[in-house]
Short mmCIF file of C-alpha atoms and ligand atoms in Angstrom, two decimals:
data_model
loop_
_atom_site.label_atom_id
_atom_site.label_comp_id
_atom_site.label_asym_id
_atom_site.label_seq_id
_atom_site.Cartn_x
_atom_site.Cartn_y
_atom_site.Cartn_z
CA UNK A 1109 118.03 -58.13 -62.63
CA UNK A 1110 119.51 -60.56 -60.05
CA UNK A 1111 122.56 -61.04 -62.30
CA UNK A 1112 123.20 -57.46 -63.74
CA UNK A 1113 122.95 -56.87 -59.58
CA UNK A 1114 125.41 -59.02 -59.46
CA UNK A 1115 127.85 -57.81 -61.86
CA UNK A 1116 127.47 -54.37 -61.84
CA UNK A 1117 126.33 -53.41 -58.02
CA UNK A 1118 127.90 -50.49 -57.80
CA UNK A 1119 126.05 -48.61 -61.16
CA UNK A 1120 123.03 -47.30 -59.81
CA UNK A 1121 121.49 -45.49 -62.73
CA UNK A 1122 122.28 -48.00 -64.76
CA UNK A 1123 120.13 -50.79 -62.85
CA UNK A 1124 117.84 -48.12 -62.22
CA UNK A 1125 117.18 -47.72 -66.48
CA UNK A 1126 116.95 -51.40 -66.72
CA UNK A 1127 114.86 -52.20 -63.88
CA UNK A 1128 112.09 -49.96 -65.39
CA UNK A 1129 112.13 -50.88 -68.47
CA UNK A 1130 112.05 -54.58 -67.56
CA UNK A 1131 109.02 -54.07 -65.36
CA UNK A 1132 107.47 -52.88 -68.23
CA UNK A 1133 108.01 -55.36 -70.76
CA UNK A 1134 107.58 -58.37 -68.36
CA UNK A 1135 103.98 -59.05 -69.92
CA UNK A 1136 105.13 -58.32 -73.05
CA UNK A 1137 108.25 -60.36 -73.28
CA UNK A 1138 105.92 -63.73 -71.71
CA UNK A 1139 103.76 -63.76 -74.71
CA UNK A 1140 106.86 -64.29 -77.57
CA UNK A 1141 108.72 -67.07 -76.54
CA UNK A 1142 110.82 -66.18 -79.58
CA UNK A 1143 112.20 -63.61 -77.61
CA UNK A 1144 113.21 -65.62 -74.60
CA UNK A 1145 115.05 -68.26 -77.23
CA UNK A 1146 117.13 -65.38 -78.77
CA UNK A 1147 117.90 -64.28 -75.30
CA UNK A 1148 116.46 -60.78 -76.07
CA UNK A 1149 116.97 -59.09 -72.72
CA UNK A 1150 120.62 -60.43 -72.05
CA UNK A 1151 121.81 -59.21 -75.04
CA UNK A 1152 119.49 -55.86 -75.11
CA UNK A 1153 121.18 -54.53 -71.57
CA UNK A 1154 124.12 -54.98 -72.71
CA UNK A 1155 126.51 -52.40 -74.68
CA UNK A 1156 127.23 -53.56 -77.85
CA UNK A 1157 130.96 -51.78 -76.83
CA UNK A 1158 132.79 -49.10 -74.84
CA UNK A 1159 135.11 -46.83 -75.47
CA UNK A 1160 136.87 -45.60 -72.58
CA UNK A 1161 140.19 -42.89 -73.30
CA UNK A 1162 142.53 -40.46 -71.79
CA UNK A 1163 142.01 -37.03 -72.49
CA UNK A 1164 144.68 -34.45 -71.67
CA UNK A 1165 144.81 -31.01 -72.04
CA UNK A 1166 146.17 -27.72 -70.75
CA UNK A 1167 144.02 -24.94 -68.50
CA UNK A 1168 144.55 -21.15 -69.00
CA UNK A 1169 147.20 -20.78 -66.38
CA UNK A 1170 149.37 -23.46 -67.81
CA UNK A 1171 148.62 -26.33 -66.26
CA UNK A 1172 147.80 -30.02 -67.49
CA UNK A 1173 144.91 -31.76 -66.61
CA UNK A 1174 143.62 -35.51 -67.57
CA UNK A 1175 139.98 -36.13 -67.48
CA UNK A 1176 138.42 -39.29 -68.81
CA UNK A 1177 136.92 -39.86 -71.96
CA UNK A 1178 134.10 -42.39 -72.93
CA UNK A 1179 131.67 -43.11 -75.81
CA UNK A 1180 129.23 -45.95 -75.32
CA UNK A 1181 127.93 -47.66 -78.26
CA UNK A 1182 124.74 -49.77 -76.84
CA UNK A 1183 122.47 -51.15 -79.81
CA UNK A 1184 122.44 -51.05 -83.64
CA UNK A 1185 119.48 -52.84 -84.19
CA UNK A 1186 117.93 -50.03 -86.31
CA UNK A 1187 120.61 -47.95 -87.41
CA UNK A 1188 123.55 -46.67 -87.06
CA UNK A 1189 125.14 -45.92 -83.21
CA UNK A 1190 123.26 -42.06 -82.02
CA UNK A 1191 123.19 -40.15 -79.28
CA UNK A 1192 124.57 -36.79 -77.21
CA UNK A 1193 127.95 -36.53 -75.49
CA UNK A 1194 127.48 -35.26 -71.94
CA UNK A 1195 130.19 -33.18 -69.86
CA UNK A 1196 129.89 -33.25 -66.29
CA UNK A 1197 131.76 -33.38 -63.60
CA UNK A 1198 129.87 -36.39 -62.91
CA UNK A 1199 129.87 -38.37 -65.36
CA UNK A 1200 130.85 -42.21 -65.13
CA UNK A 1201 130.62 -45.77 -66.79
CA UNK A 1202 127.35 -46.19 -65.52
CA UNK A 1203 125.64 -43.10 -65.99
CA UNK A 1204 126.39 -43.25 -69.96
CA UNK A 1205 125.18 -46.88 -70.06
CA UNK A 1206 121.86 -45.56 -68.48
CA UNK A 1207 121.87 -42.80 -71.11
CA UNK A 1208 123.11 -45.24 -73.99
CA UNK A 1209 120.19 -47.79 -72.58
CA UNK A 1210 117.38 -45.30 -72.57
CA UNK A 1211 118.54 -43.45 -75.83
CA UNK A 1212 118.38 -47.08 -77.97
CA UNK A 1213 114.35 -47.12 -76.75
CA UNK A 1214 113.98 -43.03 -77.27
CA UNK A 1215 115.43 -43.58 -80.71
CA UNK A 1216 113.40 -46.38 -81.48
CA UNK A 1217 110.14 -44.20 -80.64
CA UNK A 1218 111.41 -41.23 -83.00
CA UNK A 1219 109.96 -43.39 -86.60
CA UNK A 1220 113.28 -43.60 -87.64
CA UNK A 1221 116.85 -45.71 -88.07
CA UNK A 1222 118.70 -44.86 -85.41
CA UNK A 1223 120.63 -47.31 -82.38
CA UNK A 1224 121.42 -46.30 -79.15
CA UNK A 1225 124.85 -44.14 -77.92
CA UNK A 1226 125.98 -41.76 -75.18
CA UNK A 1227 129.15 -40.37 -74.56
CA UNK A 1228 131.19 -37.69 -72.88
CA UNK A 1229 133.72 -37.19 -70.01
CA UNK A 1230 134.30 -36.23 -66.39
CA UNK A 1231 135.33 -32.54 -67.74
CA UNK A 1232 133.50 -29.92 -65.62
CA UNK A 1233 132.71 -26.75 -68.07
CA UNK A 1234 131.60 -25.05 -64.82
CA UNK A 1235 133.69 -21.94 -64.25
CA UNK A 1236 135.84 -22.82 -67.80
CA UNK A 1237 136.75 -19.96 -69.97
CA UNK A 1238 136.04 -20.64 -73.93
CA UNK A 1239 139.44 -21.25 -74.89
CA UNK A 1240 139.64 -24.13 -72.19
CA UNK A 1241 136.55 -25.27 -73.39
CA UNK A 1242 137.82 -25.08 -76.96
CA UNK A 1243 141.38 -26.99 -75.75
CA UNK A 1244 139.53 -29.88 -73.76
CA UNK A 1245 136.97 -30.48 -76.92
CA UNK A 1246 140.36 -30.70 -79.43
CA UNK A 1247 141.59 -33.36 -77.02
CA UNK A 1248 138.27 -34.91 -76.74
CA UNK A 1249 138.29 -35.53 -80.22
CA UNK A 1250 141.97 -36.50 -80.62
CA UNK A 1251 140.71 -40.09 -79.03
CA UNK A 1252 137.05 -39.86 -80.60
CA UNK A 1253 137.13 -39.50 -84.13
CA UNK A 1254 137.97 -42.83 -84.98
CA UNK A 1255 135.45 -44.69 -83.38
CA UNK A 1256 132.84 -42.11 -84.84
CA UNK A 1257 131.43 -41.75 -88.57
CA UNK A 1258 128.16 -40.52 -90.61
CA UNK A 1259 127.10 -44.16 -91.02
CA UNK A 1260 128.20 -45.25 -87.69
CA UNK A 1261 128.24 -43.27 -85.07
CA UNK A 1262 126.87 -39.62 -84.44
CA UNK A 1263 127.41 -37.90 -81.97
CA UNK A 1264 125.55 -34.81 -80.57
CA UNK A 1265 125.46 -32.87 -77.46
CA UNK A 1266 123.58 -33.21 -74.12
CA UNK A 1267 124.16 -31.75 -70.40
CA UNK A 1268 127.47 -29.36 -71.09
CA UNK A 1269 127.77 -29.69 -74.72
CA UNK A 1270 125.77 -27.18 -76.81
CA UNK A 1271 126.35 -25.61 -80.32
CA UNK A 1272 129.36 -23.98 -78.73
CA UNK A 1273 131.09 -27.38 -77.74
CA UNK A 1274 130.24 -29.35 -81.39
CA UNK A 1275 131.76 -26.50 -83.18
CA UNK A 1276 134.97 -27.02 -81.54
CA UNK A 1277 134.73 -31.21 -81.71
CA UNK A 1278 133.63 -31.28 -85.84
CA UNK A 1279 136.24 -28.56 -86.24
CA UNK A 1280 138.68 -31.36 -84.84
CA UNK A 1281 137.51 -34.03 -86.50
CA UNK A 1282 137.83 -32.65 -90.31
CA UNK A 1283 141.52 -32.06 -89.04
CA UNK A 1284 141.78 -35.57 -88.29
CA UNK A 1285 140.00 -37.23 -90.53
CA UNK A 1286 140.05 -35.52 -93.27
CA UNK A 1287 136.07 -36.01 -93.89
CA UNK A 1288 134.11 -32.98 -95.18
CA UNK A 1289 130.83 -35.06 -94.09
CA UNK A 1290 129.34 -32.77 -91.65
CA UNK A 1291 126.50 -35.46 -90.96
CA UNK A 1292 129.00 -37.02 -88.15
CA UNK A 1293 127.84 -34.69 -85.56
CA UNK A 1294 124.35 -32.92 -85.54
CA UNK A 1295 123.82 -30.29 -83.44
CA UNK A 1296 125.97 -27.87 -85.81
CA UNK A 1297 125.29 -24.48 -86.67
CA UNK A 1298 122.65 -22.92 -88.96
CA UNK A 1299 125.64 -22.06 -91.71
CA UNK A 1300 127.71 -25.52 -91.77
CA UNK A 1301 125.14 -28.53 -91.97
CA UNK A 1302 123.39 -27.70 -88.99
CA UNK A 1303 118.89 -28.21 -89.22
CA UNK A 1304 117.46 -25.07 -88.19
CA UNK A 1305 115.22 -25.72 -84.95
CA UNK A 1306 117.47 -28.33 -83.60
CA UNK A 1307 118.60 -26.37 -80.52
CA UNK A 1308 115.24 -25.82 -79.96
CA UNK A 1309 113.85 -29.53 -80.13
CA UNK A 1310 114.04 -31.06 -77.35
CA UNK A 1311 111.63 -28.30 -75.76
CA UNK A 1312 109.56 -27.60 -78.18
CA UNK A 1313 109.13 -31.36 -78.81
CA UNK A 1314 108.33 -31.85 -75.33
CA UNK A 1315 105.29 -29.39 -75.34
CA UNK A 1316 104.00 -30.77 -78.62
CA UNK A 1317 103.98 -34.39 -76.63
CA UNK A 1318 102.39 -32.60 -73.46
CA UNK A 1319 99.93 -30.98 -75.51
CA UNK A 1320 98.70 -34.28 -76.99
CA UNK A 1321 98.71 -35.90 -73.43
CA UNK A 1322 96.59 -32.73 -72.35
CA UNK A 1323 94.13 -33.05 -75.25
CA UNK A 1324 93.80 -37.18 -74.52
CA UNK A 1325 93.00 -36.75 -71.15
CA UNK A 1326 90.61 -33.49 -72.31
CA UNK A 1327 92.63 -30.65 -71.33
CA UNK A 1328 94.46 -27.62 -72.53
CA UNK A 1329 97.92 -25.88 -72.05
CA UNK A 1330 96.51 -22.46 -72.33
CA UNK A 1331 97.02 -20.22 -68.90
CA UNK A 1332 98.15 -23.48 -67.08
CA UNK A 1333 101.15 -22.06 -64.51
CA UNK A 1334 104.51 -24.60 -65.51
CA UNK A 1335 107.69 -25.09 -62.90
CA UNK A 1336 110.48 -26.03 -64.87
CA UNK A 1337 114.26 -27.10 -63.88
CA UNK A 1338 117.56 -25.49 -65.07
CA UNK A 1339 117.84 -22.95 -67.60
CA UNK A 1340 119.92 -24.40 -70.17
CA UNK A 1341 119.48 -25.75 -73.94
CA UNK A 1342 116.28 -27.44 -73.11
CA UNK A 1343 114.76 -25.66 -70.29
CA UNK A 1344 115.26 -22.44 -73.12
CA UNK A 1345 113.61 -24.41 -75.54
CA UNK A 1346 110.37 -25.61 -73.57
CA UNK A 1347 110.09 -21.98 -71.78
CA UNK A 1348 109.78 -20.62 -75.52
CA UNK A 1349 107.16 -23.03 -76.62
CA UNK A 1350 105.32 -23.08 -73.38
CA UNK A 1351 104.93 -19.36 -73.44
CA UNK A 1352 103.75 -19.65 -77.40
CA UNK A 1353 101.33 -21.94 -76.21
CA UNK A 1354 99.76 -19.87 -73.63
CA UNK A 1355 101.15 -21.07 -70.82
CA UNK A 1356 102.91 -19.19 -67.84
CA UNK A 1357 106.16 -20.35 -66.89
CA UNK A 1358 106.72 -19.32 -63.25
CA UNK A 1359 110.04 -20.97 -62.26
CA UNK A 1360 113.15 -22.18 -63.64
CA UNK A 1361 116.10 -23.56 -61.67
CA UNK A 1362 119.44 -24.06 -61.19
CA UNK A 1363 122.17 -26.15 -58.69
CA UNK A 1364 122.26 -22.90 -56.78
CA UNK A 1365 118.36 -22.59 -56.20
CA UNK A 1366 115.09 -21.54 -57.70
CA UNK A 1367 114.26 -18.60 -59.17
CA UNK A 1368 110.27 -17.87 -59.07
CA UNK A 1369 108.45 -15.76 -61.63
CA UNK A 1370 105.18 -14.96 -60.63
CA UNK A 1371 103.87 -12.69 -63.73
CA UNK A 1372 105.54 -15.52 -65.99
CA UNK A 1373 108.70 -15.45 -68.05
CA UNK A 1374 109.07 -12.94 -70.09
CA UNK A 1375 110.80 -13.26 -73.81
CA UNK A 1376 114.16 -10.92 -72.74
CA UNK A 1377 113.97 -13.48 -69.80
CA UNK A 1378 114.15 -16.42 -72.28
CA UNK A 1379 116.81 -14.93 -73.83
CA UNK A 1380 119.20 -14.14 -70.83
CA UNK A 1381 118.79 -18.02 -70.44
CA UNK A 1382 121.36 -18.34 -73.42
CA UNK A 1383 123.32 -16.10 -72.10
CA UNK A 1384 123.70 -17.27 -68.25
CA UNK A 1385 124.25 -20.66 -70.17
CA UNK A 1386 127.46 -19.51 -72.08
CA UNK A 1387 129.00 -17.90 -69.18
CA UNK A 1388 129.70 -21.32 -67.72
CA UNK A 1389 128.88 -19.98 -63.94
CA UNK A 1390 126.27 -22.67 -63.53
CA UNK A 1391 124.01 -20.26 -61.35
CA UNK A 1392 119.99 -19.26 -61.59
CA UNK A 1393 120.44 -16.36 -58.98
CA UNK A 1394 121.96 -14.48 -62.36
CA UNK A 1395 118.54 -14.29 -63.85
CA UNK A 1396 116.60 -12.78 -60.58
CA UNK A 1397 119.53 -10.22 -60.46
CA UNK A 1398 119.22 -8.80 -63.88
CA UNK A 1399 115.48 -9.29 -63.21
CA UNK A 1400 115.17 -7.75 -59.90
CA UNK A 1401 111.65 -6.70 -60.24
CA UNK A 1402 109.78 -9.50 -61.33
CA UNK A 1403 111.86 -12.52 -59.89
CA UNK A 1404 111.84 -14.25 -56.22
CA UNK A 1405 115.41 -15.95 -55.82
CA UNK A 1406 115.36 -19.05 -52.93
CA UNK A 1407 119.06 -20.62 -52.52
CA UNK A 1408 119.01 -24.55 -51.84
CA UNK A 1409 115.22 -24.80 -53.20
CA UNK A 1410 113.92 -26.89 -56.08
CA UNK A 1411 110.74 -25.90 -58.86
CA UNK A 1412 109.28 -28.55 -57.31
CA UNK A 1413 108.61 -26.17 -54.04
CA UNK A 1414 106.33 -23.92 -56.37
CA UNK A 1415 102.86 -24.03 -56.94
CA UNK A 1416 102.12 -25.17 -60.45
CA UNK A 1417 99.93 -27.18 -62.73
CA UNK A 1418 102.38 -28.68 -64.60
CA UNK A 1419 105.88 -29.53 -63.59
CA UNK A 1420 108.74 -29.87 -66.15
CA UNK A 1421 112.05 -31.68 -65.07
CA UNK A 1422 114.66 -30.53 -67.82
CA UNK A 1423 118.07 -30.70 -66.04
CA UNK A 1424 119.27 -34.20 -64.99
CA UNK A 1425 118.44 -37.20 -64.01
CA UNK A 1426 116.55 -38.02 -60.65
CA UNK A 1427 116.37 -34.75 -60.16
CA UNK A 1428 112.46 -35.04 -58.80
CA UNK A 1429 112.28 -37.06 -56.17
CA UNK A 1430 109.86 -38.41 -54.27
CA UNK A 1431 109.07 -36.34 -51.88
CA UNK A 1432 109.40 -33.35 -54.18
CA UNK A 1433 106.21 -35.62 -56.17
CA UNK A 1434 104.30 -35.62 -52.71
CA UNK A 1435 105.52 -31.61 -52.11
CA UNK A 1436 103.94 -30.65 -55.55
CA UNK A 1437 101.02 -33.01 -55.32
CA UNK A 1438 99.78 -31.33 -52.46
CA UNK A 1439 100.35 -28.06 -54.01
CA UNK A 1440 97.75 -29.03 -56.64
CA UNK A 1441 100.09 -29.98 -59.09
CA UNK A 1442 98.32 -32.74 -61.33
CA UNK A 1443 100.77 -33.38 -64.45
CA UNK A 1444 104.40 -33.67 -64.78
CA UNK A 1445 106.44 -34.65 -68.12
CA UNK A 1446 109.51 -35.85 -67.32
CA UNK A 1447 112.20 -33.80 -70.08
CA UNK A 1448 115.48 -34.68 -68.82
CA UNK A 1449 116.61 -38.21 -69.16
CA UNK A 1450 115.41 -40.43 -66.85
CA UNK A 1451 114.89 -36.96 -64.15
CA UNK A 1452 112.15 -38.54 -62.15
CA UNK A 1453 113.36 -41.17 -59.38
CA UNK A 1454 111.29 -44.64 -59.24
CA UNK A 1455 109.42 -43.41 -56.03
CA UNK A 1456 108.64 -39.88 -57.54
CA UNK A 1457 106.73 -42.28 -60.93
CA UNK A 1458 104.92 -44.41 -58.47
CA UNK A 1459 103.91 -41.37 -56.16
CA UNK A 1460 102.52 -39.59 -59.19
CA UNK A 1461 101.07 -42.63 -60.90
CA UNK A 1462 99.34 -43.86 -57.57
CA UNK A 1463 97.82 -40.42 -57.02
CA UNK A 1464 96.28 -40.38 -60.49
CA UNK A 1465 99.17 -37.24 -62.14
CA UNK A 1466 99.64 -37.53 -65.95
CA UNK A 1467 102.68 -38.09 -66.38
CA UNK A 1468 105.24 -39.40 -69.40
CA UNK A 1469 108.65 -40.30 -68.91
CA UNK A 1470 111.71 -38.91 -70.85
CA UNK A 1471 112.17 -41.16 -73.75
CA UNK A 1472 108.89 -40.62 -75.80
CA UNK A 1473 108.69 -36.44 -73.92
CA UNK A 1474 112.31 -35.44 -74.77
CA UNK A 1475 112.46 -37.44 -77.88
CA UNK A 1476 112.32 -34.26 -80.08
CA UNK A 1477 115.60 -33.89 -80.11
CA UNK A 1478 117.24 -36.41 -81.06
CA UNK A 1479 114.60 -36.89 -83.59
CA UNK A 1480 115.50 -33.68 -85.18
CA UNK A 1481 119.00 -34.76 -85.24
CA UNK A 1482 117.75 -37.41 -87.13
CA UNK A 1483 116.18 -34.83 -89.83
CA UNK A 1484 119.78 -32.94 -89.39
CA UNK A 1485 121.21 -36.21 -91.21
CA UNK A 1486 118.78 -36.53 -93.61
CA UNK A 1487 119.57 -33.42 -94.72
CA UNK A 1488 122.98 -33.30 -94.87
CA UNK A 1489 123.29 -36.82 -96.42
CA UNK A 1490 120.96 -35.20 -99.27
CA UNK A 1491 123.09 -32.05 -99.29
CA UNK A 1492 120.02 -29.80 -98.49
CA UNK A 1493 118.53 -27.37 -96.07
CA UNK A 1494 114.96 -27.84 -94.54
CA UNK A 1495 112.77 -24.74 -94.25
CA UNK A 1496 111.79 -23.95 -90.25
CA UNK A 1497 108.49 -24.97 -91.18
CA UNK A 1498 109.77 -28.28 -92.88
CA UNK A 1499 111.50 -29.13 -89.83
CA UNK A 1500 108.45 -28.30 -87.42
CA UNK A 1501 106.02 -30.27 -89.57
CA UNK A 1502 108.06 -33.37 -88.95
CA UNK A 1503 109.15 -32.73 -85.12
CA UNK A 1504 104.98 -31.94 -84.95
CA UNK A 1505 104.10 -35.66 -86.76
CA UNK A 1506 107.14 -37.39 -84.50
CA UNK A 1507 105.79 -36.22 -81.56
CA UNK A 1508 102.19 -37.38 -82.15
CA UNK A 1509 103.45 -40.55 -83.65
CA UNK A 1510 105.09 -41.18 -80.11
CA UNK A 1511 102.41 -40.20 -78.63
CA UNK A 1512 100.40 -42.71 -80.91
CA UNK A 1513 102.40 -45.39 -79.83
CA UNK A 1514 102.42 -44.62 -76.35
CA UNK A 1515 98.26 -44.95 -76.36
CA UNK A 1516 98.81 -47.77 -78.43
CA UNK A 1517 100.94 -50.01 -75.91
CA UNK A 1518 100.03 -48.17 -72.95
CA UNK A 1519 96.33 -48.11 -72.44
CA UNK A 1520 95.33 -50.56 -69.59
CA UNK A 1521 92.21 -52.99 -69.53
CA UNK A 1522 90.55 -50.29 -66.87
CA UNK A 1523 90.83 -47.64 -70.00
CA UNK A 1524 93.77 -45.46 -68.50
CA UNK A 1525 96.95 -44.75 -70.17
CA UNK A 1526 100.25 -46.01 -68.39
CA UNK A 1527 102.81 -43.89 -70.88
CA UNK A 1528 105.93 -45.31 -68.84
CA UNK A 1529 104.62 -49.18 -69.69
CA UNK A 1530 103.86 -47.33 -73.40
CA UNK A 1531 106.72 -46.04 -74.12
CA UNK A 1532 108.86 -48.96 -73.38
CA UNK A 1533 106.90 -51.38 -74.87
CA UNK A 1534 106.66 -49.77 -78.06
CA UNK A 1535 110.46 -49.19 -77.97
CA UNK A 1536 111.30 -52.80 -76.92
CA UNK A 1537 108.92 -54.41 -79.49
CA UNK A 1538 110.83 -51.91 -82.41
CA UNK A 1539 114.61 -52.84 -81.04
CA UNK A 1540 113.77 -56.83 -80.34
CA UNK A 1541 112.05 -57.47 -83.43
CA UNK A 1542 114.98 -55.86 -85.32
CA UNK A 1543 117.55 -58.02 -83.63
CA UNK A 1544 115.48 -60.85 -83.99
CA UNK A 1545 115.45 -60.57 -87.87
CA UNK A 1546 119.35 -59.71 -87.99
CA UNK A 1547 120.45 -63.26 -86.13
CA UNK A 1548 122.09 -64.45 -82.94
CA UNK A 1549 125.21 -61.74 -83.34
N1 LIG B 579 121.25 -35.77 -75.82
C1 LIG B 579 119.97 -35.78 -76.47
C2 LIG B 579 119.15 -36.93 -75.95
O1 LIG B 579 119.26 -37.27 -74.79
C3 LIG B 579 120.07 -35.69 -77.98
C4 LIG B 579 120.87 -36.76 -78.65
C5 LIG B 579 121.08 -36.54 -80.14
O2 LIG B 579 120.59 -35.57 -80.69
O3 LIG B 579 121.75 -37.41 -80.72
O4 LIG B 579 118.33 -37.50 -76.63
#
């Protein structure tokens, strides 16, 4: 840690992903000396490469703008390069090597080959009409598609890049390359190679993990009250499944503020989600004004001001902090999955796991999704199309078999389950032994 502190100072959620991860393994990594001779953990926190690009394009009154353009290829230990492409205004080196660093362990959890990748750019979709959206994702791809590929690198979306956005890029890309594989990208729609149930995976994945963390520790879902944050791709799909499952979703969230739902969201509610997320304003107060009636609106407030059982982090990272842990702990709250990437903050983990909170961290909770992209290239690599049951069957056994491994590599000598120590070990022991096998490269 000393020396990536030393080198890369300034990248805060990148140290940030290491440091917890190395914490975790520390015992692990003692006992296989191997390890330590191959030099494991320098070469595993480092990318394997990045791809850093110009994109230029022009905005709806005629004007050109240049945004940058990265994709970060971390670790192909067990398969080919995967993971989402994130637009944000935000969005720098070091929060894609966080994402590329955390995806390689998330990916390693899911039971199948995939390494480690995040992309995107510094674009801001916020306020963007779809034809801007559709120029900035052809000149996105102008500088992508070669370092991209069905057996090397696929690409998928994350924060600001939903079906919409990977319609627009794999349109590009055929242009380019002139490759009719549609298995580049996953995340496509229904009718061109897309897996039915993939927009819907990352939530829906993430209540099928809660529900076994529940169970384990002897509890149920049903009529529990849930706070979750944002409204968009994956806040839509763990509302859904929450509310299937009996539970009552009473908040959602957004930069603006939080919008409360006492009776519990309602399915037209779920809906609207989709639709406040393709208008591009970036605002929750939308929802509480076509819901006067059965929504509270707060500007400048977070979910984590609600009183819940179970709170759900689904919009970006270190988004609970913590504070907000000790705010909701002493509002009863006594679990909290973390569904974003990394949204919890190191003080918000130890506030929750010192006060005796279930909790799970991103990579094995929100690893539905990219799992399912996973299942999206099996099936177009076999030219076939899985039945929504198909799919849910496997996202169902994924999801326990993370949950498997968490127990497995989590459980400490006093009989509790640690999932953050879990998860990473059974990630780390999955990437290291592969690049063990494969040589000093
Ligand atoms: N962006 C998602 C994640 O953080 C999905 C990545 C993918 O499907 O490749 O895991």
């Amino acid at each position: 840690m000393a020396k990536l502190q030393a080198k890369y100072g300034q990248e805060k959620e990148y140290l940030q992903a290491v440091q917890e991860v190395l914490e975790s393994i520390e015992e692990v990594y003692n006992q296989h000396p191997e390890f330590e001779k191959a030099k494991i953990v320098e070469r595993l926190v480092e990318p394997d490469r990045i791809f850093t690009f110009r994109v230029t394009w022009i905005d709806d009154k005629g004007e050109v703008q240049t945004n940058l353009g990265y994709r970060v290829q971390f670790n192909s230990a067990i398969g080919p390069y995967k993971g989402g492409l994130r637009f944000h205004k935000a969005v720098t080196p070091s929060m894609l090597k966080f994402l590329g660093f955390e995806q390689t362990f998330k990916n390693a959890l899911t039971t199948l080959p995939m390494g480690g990748a995040k992309g995107g750019s510094d674009f801001d979709p916020v306020g963007k009409s779809d034809a801007e959206i559709m120029r900035f994702c052809q000149a996105f791809m102008l500088e992508l598609w070669k370092c991209i590929g069905p057996d090397q690198d696929i690409p998928a979306g994350d924060v600001g890049v939903g079906g919409r956005e990977i319609g627009f890029l794999y349109g590009m890309y055929k242009k380019l390359a002139r490759e009719y594989n549609t298995g580049v990208l996953t995340g496509k729609g229904a009718t061109w190679g897309g897996s039915i149930l993939r927009p819907e995976a990352t939530g829906f994945g993430a209540l099928y993990f809660t529900q076994h963390l529940l169970h384990k520790a002897g509890k149920d879902i049903q009529g529990k009250t849930v706070a979750l944050s944002g409204f968009g791709n994956v806040a839509w799909g763990a509302a859904t499944k929450a509310k299937q499952l009996g539970a009552k979703v009473i908040a959602i969230s957004g930069p603006d503020g939080v919008c409360e739902i006492p009776a519990g969201i309602t399915d037209e509610m779920i809906d609207y989600m989709l639709v406040m997320r393709a208008s591009n304003r970036n605002k929750v107060e939308d929802m509480a004004v076509k819901f006067p009636q059965l929504t509270k609106f707060t500007p400048g407030k977070k979910s984590w001001s609600v009183k819940c059982d179970i709170a759900l982090p689904c919009a970006f990272q270190n988004e609970l902090t913590g504070d907000d842990a000790k705010e909701l702990i002493a509002n009863g709250t006594w679990c909290c999955c973390e569904v974003s990437n990394m949204g919890c903050t190191p003080e918000a983990i130890h506030t929750f796991q010192s006060n005796g909170i279930l909790f799970a961290p991103g990579k094995a909770v929100n690893a539905g999704g990219v799992a399912t992209s996973g299942l999206e290239m099996t099936q177009n690599a076999s030219h076939i199309s899985w039945s929504a049951q198909e799919v849910d069957d496997k996202l169902h056994f994924i999801m326990q078999s993370i949950h498997e491994a968490c127990v497995k590599y989590g459980t400490q000598p006093d009989g509790h389950i640690d999932y953050v120590k879990g998860a990473n070990i059974a990630g780390f022991m999955k990437v290291a032994t592969a690049m063990l096998e494969q040589g000093i490269i």
